[in-house]
Coordinates of C-alpha atoms in Angstrom, one line a residue:
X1 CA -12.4 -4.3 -26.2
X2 CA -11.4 -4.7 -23.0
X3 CA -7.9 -5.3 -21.4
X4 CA -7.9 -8.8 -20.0
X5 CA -5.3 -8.6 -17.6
X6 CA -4.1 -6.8 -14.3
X7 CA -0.8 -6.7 -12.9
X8 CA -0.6 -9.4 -9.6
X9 CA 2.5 -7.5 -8.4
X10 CA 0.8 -4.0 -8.1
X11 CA 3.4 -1.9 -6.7
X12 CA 5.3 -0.5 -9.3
X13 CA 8.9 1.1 -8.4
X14 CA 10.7 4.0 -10.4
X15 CA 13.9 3.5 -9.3
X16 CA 16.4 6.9 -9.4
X17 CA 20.4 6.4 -10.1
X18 CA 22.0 9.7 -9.0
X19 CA 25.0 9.9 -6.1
X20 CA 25.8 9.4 -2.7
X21 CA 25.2 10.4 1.0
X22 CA 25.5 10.0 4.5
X23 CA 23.5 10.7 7.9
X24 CA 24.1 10.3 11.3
X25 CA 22.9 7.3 13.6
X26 CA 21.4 7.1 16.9
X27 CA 19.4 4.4 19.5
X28 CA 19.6 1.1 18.0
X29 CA 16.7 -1.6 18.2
X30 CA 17.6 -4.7 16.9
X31 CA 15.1 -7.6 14.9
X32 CA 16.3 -11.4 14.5
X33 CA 14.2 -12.8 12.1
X34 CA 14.4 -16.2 10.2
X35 CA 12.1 -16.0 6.7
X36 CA 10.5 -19.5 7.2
X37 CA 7.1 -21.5 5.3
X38 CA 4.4 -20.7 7.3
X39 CA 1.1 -23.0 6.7
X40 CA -1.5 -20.4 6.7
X41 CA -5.8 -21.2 7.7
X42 CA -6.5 -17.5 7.7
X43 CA -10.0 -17.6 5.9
X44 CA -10.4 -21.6 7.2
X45 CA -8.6 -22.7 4.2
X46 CA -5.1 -24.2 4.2
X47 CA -3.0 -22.6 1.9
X48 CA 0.9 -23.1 2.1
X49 CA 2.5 -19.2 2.6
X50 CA 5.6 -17.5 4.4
X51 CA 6.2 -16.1 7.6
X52 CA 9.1 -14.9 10.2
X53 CA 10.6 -17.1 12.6
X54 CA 7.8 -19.8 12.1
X55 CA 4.8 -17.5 12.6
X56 CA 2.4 -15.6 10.4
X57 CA 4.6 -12.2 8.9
X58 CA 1.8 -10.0 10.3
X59 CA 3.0 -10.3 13.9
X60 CA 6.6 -9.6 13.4
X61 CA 5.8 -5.5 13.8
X62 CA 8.6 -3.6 13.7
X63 CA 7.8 -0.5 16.6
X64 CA 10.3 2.3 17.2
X65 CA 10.3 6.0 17.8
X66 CA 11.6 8.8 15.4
X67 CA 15.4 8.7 16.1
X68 CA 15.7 5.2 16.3
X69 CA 18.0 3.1 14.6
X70 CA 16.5 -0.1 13.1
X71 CA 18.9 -3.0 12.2
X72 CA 16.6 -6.7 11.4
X73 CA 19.5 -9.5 10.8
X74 CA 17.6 -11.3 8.2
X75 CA 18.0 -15.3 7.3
X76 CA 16.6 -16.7 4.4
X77 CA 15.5 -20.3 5.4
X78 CA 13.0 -20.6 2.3
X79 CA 14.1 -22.7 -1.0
X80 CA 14.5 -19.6 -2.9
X81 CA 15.4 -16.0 -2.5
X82 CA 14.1 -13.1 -0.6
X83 CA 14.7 -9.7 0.5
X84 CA 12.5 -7.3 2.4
X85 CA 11.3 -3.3 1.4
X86 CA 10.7 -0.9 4.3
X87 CA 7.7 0.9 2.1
X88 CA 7.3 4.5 2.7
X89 CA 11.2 5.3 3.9
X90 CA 13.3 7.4 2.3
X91 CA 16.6 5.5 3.0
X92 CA 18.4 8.8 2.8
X93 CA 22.4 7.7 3.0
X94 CA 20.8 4.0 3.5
X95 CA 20.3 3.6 0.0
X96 CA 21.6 -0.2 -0.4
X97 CA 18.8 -1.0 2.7
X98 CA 16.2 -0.4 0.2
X99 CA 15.4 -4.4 -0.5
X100 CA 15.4 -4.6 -4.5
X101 CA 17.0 -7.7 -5.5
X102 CA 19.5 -7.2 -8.1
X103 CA 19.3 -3.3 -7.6
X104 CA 19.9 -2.1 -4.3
X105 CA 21.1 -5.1 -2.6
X106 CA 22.5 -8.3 -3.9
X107 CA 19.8 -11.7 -3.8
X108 CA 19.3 -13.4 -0.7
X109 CA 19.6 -16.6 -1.2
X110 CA 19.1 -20.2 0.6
X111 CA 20.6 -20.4 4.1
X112 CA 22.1 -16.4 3.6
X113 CA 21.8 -13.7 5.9
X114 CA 21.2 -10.1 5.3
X115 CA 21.4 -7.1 7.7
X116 CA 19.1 -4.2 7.4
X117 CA 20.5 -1.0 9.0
X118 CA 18.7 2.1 8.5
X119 CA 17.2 4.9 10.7
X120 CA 13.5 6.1 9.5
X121 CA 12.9 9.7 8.5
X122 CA 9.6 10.4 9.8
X123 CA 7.2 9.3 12.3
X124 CA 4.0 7.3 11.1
X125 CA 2.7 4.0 9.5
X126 CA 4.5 2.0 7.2
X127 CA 5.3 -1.4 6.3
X128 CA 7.6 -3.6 5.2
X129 CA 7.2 -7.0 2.7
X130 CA 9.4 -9.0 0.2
X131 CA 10.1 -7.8 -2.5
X132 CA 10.9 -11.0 -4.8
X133 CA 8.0 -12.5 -6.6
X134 CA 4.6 -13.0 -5.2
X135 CA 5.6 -13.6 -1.6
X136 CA 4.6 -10.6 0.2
X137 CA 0.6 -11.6 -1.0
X138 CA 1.3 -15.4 0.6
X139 CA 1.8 -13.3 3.8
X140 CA 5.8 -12.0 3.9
X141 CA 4.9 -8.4 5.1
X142 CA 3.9 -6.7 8.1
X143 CA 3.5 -3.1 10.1
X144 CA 6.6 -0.7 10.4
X145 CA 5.2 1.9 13.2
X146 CA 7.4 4.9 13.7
X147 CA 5.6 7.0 16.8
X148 CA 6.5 10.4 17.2
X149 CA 8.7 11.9 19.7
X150 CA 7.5 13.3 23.4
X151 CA 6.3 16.7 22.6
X152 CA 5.9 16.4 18.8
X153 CA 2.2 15.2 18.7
X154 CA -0.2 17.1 17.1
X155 CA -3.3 18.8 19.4
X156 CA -5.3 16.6 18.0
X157 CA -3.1 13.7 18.8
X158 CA -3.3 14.1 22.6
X159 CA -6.1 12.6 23.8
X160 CA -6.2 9.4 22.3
X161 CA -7.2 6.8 24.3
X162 CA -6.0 3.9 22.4
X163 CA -4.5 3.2 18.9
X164 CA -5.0 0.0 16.9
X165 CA -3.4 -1.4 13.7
X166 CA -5.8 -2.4 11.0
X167 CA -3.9 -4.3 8.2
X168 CA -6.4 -5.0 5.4
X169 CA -5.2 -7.8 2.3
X170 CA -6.7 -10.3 -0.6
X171 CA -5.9 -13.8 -0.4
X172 CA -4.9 -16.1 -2.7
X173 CA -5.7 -20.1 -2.0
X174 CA -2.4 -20.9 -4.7
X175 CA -1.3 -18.2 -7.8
X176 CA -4.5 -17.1 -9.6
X177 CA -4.9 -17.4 -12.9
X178 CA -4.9 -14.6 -15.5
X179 CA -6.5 -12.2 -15.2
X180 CA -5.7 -12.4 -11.4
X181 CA -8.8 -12.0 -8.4
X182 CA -8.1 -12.9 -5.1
X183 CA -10.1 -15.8 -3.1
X184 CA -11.6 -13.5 0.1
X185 CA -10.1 -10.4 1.9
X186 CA -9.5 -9.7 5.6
X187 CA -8.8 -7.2 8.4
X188 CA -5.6 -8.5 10.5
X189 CA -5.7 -11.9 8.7
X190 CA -9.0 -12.9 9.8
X191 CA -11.8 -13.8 7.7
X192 CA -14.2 -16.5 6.5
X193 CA -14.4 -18.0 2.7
X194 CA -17.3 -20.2 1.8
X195 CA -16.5 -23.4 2.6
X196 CA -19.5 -25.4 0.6
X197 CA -17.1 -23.4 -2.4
X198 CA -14.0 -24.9 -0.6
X199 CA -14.7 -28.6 -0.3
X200 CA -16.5 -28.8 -4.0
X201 CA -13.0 -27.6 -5.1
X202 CA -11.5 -30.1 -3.1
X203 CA -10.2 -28.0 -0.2
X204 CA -10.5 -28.2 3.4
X205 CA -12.3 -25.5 4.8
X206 CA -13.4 -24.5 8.9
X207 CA -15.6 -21.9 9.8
X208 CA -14.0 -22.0 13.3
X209 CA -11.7 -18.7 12.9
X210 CA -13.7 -15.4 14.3
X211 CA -12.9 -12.0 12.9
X212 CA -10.3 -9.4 14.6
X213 CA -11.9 -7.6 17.3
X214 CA -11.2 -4.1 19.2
X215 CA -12.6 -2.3 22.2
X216 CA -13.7 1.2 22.1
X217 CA -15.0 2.8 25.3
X218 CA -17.7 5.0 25.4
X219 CA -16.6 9.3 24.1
X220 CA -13.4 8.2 23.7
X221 CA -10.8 9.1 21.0
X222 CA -9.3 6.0 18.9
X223 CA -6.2 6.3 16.4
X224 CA -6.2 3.9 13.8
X225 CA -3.7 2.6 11.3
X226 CA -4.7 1.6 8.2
X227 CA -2.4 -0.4 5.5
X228 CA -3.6 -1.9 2.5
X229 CA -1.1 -4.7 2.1
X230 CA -3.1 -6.4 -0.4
X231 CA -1.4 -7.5 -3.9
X232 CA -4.2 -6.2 -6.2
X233 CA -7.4 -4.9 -4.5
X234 CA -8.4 -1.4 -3.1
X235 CA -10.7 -0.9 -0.5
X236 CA -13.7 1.2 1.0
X237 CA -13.3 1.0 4.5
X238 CA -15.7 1.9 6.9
X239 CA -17.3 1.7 10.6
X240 CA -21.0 1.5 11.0
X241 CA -22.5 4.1 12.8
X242 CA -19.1 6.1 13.2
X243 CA -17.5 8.6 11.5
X244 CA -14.0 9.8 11.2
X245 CA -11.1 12.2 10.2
X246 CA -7.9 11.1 8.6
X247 CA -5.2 13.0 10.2
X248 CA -2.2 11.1 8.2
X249 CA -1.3 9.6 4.8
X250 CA 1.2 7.5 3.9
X251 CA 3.0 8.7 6.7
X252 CA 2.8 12.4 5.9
X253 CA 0.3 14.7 8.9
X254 CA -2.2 16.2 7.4
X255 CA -4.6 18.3 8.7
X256 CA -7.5 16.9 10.0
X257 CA -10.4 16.3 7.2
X258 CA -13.7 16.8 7.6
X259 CA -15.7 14.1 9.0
X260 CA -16.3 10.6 6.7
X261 CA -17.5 7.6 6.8
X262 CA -16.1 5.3 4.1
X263 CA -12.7 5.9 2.9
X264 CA -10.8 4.5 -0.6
X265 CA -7.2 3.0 0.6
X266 CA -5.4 1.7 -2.5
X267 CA -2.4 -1.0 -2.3
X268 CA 0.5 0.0 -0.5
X269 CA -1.5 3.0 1.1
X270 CA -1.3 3.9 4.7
X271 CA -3.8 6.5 6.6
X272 CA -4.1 7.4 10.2
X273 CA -7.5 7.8 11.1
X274 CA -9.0 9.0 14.1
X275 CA -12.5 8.0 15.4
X276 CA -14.4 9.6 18.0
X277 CA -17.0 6.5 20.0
X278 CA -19.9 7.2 20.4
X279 CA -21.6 8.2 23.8
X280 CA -23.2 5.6 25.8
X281 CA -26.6 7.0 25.8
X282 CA -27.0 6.6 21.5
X283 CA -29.6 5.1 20.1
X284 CA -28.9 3.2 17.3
X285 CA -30.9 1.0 14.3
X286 CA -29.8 -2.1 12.6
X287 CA -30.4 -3.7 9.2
X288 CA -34.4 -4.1 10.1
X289 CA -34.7 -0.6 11.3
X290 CA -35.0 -2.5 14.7
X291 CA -33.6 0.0 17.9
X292 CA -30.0 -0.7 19.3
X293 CA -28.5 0.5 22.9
X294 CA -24.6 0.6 22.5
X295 CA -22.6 -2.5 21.7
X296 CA -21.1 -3.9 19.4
X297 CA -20.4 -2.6 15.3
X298 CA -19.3 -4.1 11.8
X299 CA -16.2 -2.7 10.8
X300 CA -16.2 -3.1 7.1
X301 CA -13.3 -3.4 4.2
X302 CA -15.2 -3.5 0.9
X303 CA -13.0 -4.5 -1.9
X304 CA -13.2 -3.0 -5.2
X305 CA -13.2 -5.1 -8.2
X306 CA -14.7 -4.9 -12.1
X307 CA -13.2 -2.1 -14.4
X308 CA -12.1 -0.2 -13.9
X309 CA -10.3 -1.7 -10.4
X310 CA -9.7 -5.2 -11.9
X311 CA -9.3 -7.2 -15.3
X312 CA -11.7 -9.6 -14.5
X313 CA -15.5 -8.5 -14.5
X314 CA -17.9 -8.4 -12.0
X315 CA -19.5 -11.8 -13.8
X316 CA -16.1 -13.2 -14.1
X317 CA -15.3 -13.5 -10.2
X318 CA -14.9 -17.7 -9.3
X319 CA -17.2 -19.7 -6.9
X320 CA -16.7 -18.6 -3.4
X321 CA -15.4 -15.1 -4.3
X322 CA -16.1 -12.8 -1.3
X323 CA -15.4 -8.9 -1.4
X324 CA -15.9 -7.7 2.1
X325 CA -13.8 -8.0 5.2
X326 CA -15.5 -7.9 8.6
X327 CA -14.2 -6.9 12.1
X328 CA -15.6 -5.9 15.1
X329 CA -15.9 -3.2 17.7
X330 CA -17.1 -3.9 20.7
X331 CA -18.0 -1.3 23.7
X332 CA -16.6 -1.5 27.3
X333 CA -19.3 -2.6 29.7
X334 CA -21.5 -4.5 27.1
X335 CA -21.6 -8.4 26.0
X336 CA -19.4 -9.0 23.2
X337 CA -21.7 -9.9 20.0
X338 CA -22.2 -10.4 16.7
X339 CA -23.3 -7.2 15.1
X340 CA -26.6 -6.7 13.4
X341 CA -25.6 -3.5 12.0
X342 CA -26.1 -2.0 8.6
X343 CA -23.2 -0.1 6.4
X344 CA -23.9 3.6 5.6
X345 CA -26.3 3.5 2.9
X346 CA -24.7 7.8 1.9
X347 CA -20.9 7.5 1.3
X348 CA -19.2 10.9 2.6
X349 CA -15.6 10.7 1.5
X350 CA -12.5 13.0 0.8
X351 CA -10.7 12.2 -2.8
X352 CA -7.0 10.8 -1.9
X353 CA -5.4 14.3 -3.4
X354 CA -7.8 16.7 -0.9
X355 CA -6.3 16.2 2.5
X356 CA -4.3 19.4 3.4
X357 CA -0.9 18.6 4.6
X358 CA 0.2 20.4 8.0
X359 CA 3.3 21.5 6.6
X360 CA 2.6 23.3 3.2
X361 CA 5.0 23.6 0.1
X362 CA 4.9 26.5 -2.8
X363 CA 6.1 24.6 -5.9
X364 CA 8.3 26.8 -8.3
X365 CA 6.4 26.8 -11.5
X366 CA 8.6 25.1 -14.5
X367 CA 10.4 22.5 -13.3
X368 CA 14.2 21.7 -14.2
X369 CA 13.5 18.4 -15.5
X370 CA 10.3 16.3 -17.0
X371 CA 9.5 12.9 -17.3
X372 CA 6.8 11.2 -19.1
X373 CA 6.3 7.5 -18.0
X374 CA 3.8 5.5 -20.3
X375 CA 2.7 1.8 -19.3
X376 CA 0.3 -0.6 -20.8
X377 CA -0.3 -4.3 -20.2
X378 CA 1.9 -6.5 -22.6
X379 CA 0.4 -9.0 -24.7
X380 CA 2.0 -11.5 -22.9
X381 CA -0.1 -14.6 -21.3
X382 CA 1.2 -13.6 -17.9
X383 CA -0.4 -10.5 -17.9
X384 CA 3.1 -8.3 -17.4
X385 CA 2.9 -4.4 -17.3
X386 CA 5.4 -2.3 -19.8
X387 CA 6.9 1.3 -18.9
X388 CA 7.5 3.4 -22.1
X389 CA 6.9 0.6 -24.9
X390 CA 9.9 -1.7 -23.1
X391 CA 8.3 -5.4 -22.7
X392 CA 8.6 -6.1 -19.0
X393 CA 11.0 -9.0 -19.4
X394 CA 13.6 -6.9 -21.1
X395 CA 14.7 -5.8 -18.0
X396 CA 17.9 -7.8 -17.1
X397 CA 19.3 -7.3 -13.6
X398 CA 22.7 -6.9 -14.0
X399 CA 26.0 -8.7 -12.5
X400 CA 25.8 -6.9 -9.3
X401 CA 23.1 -4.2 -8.0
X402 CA 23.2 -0.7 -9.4
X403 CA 24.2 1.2 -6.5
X404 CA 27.4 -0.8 -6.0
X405 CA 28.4 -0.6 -9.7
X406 CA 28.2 3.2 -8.7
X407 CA 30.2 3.1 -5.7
X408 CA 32.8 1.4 -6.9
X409 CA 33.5 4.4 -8.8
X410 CA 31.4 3.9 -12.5
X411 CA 28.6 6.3 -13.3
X412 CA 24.9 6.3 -14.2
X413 CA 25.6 6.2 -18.2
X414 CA 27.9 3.1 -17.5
X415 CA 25.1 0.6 -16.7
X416 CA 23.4 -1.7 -19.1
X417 CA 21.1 -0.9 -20.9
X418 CA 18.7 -3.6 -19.7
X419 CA 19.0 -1.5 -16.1
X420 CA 16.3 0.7 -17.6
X421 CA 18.8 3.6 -15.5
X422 CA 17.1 7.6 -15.6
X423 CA 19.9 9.8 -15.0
X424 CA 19.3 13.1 -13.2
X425 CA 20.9 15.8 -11.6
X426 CA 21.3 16.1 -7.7
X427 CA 19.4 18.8 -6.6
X428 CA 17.3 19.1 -9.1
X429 CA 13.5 19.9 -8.7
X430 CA 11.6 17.2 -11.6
X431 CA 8.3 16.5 -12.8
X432 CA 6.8 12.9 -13.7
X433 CA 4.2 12.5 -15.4
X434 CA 2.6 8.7 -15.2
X435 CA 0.5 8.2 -18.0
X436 CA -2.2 5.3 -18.1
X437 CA -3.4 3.9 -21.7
X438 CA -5.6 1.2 -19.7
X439 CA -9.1 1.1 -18.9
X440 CA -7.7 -0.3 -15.4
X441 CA -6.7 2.3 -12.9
X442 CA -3.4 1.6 -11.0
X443 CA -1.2 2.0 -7.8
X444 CA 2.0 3.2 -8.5
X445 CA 5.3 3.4 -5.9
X446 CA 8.0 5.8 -5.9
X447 CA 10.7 3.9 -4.1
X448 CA 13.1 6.5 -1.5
X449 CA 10.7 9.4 -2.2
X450 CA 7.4 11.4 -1.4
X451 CA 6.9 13.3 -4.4
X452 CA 4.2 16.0 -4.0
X453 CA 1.3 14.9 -6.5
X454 CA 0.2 18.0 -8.3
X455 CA -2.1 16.9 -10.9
X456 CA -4.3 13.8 -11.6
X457 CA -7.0 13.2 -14.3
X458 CA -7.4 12.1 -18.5
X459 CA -5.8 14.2 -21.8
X460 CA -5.0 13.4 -25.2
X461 CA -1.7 12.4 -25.1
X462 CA -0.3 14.5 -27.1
X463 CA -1.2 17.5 -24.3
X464 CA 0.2 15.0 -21.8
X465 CA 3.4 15.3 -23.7
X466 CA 3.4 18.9 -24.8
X467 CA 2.3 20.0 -20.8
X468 CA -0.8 21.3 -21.7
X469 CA -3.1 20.2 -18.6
X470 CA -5.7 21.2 -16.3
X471 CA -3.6 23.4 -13.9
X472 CA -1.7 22.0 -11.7
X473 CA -2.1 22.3 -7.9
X474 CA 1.3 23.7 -6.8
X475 CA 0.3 25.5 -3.6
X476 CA 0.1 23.1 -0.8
X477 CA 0.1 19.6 -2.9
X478 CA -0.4 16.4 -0.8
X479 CA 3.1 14.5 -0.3
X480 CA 2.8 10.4 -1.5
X481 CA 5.1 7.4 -1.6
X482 CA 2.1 5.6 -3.3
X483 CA -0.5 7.2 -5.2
X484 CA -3.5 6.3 -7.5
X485 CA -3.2 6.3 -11.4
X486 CA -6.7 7.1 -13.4
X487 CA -7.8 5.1 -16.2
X488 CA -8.7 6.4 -19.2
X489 CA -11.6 7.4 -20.3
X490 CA -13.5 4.7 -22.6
X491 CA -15.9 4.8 -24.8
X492 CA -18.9 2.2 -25.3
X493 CA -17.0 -0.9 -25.9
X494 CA -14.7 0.3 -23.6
X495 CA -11.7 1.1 -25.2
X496 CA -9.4 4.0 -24.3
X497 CA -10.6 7.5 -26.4
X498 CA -8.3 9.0 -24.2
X499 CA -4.7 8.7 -21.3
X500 CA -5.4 8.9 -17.5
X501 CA -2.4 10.8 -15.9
X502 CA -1.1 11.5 -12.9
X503 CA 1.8 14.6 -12.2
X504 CA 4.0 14.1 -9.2
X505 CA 7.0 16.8 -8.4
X506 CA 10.4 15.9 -6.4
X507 CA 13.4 17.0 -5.4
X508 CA 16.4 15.1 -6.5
X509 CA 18.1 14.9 -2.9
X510 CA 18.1 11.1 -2.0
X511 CA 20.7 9.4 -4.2
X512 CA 20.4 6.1 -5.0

């Protein structure tokens, strides 16, 4: 049989108790932001969400370059609590600026105010979004651009003409029920449900919103930013007519891939993209095979959903269900338009794991320490995920967050047992191995690190536990704060014959 639920949160953190550290500070750029209801028509239905400082979350962007120091004096002015993640940043000596209510930082609460100080590591894309409940998916999240310093930009980096952030998501009309599927999808926040779905439902619905647009100019280079801030689906992005070359994931360079023209971006992922426009004397074709001068072109965001990408079948979706996001790019010099042209009918595409990093790592073979991290779908009603047989409402934050308890002079073994606390050795170089026993694959987020994922794929589990796997890729592995867990391999009513697996290596340098 089949599992019947997927986890609504997606983004599950592993969260490492080891010691303390410091690191220096530098140019400070400060955010005030209130965390305030926000009544959201971003698909032309109403649907009550949360923003910052009375807007939509999406346009509070925090911008800096490598070197800054951020510090975002945060009120909560909601009628519960809040916090904000900076996803993607290691918080190296900034630990307690993480955002994990109840393990890096204390609850925000009604009326409180938190300040976030921290400096970013690295230059690229992130983002930040709450990290208490479902809020981040009703719109509490946003872009977290670090640019690179004068004279640090890659060759290929130099000639860009423009850059443009391109923030895909599901939404949700109110909490789904189980299993979970969104309403519609968008690019920056823009999209368009069915509204003849909408109004037999009961809700009010406009078809007045148009989709997010960008300019490209003829032979000019384009650097986009791509986040998937979406709660539960992946995408297939894609330009008609245009191919690219990722040149960045999850905030790590890479070098630049051979050309594609539809890329998977899972939830939480972030890739920098660069596309090349095409020159003003090409000749284009549209959906009727009908010749096109330069103009104007869908930009697509395809959403993924059926096993083994969501619990609910592809017969299962509710009225009004739409899958694809559309933007547009328009040309310089030519009427802005409605598109008439057609997605690639031939995917060409690089698997996640294949992009070669600019700076490459040797991996020492045996590593000093190994973890194997099982999780399953509970058979609870609300559809909760378990790590290593533990039910997910076992966990108990405790009295005060982790890290404090720490610094206040107790140790690792000290802590509940409800803190669900791995202890390991600074320094140390460690292996996890995630293992899936669903027929549902999964995003999975390594708060404060970028391990290097070295191997990806379905075993028995016993050879999951016992090490004995396809070899793993220990010569120039791809570095990832969020990565892709396989399913397993089913058999004809699909249940699991098998464990999907995924093999990530770090170094135990970030305390916290």
């Amino acid at each position: 049989m089949t599992h019947p639920r997927a986890s609504f949160y997606s983004l599950l953190g592993f969260i490492l108790l080891i010691a303390q550290h410091q690191v220096a500070v530098a140019t400070l750029m400060r955010y005030d932001w209130n965390v305030t209801p926000y009544h959201a028509v971003y698909d032309g239905v109403s649907v009550d969400a949360y923003g910052i400082n009375d807007g939509p979350g999406y346009e509070a962007v925090i911008e800096v370059t490598l070197g800054d120091e951020v510090e975002v004096h945060l009120t909560n002015l909601l009628d519960n609590a809040t916090c904000l993640h900076w996803h993607g940043l290691k918080e190296l000596g900034t630990q307690d600026m993480d955002g994990v209510s109840g393990l890096t930082q204390c609850y925000l609460e009604t009326n409180g105010t938190a300040v976030y100080h921290f400096t970013p590591d690295k230059a690229g894309t992130f983002w930040w979004h709450s990290h208490d409940g479902t809020q981040y998916i009703f719109g509490l999240c946003g872009p977290l651009i670090v640019h690179k310093r004068a004279g640090e930009l890659q060759p290929w980096e130099e000639d860009i003409a423009a850059e443009y952030t391109v923030e895909l998501s599901d939404w949700y009309h109110a909490i789904p029920s189980t299993p979970p599927i969104w309403d519609t999808v968008l690019i920056n926040y823009k999209g368009r449900y069915n509204c003849s779905a909408a109004e037999a439902s009961g809700l009010a619905c406009s078809t007045e919103q148009e989709p997010s647009r960008f300019q490209f100019a003829p032979g000019k280079k384009y650097l986009l930013r791509l986040i998937n801030e979406g709660g539960l689906a992946s995408f297939l992005f894609s330009i008609d007519n245009h191919e690219f070359r990722v040149v960045a994931a999850n905030g790590v360079s890479m070098e630049p891939s051979e050309r594609m023209n539809t890329l998977f971006i899972n939830v939480g992922q972030r890739y920098d993209i660069i596309v090349e426009a095409q020159e003003s004397s090409a000749i284009f074709y549209d959906q009727d095979d009908q010749a096109l001068t330069l103009g104007s072109f869908w930009m697509r965001a395809t959403a993924q959903y059926g096993l083994p990408w969501t619990g609910r079948s592809v017969d299962e979706v509710p009225e009004g269900f739409n899958a694809e996001a559309l933007a547009i790019i328009d040309y310089e010099g030519t009427e802005a338009t409605n598109p008439t042209t057609a997605s690639w009918t031939t995917i060409a595409t690089v698997h996640e794991f294949d992009f070669t990093p600019v700076n490459s790592t040797r991996l020492p073979e045996i590593p000093d320490d190994r973890v194997v991290l099982a999780f399953n779908m509970s058979s609870e009603p609300k559809g909760y995920f378990s790590i290593n047989g533990g039910a997910y409402n076992n966990f108990v934050a405790p009295d005060e967050p982790p890290l404090y308890t720490i610094a206040s002079g107790e140790t690792t073994a000290s802590l509940p047992a409800s803190a669900n606390a791995y202890q390991m050795d600074f320094g140390k170089h460690v292996e996890v191995v995630l293992v899936n026993d669903m027929n549902e694959q999964h995003p999975f987020h390594m708060h404060s690190h970028a391990p290097w994922v070295v191997g990806s794929g379905t075993a028995t589990r016993e050879a999951v536990n016992s090490g004995n796997l396809t070899a793993l890729k220990l010569d120039g592995p791809t570095s990832r704060d969020t990565y892709t867990v396989p399913p397993c391999d089913v058999d004809a009513n699909d249940d699991c014959v098998n464990v999907g697996y995924l093999v990530l290596r770090f170094n135990a340098d970030n305390p916290g």
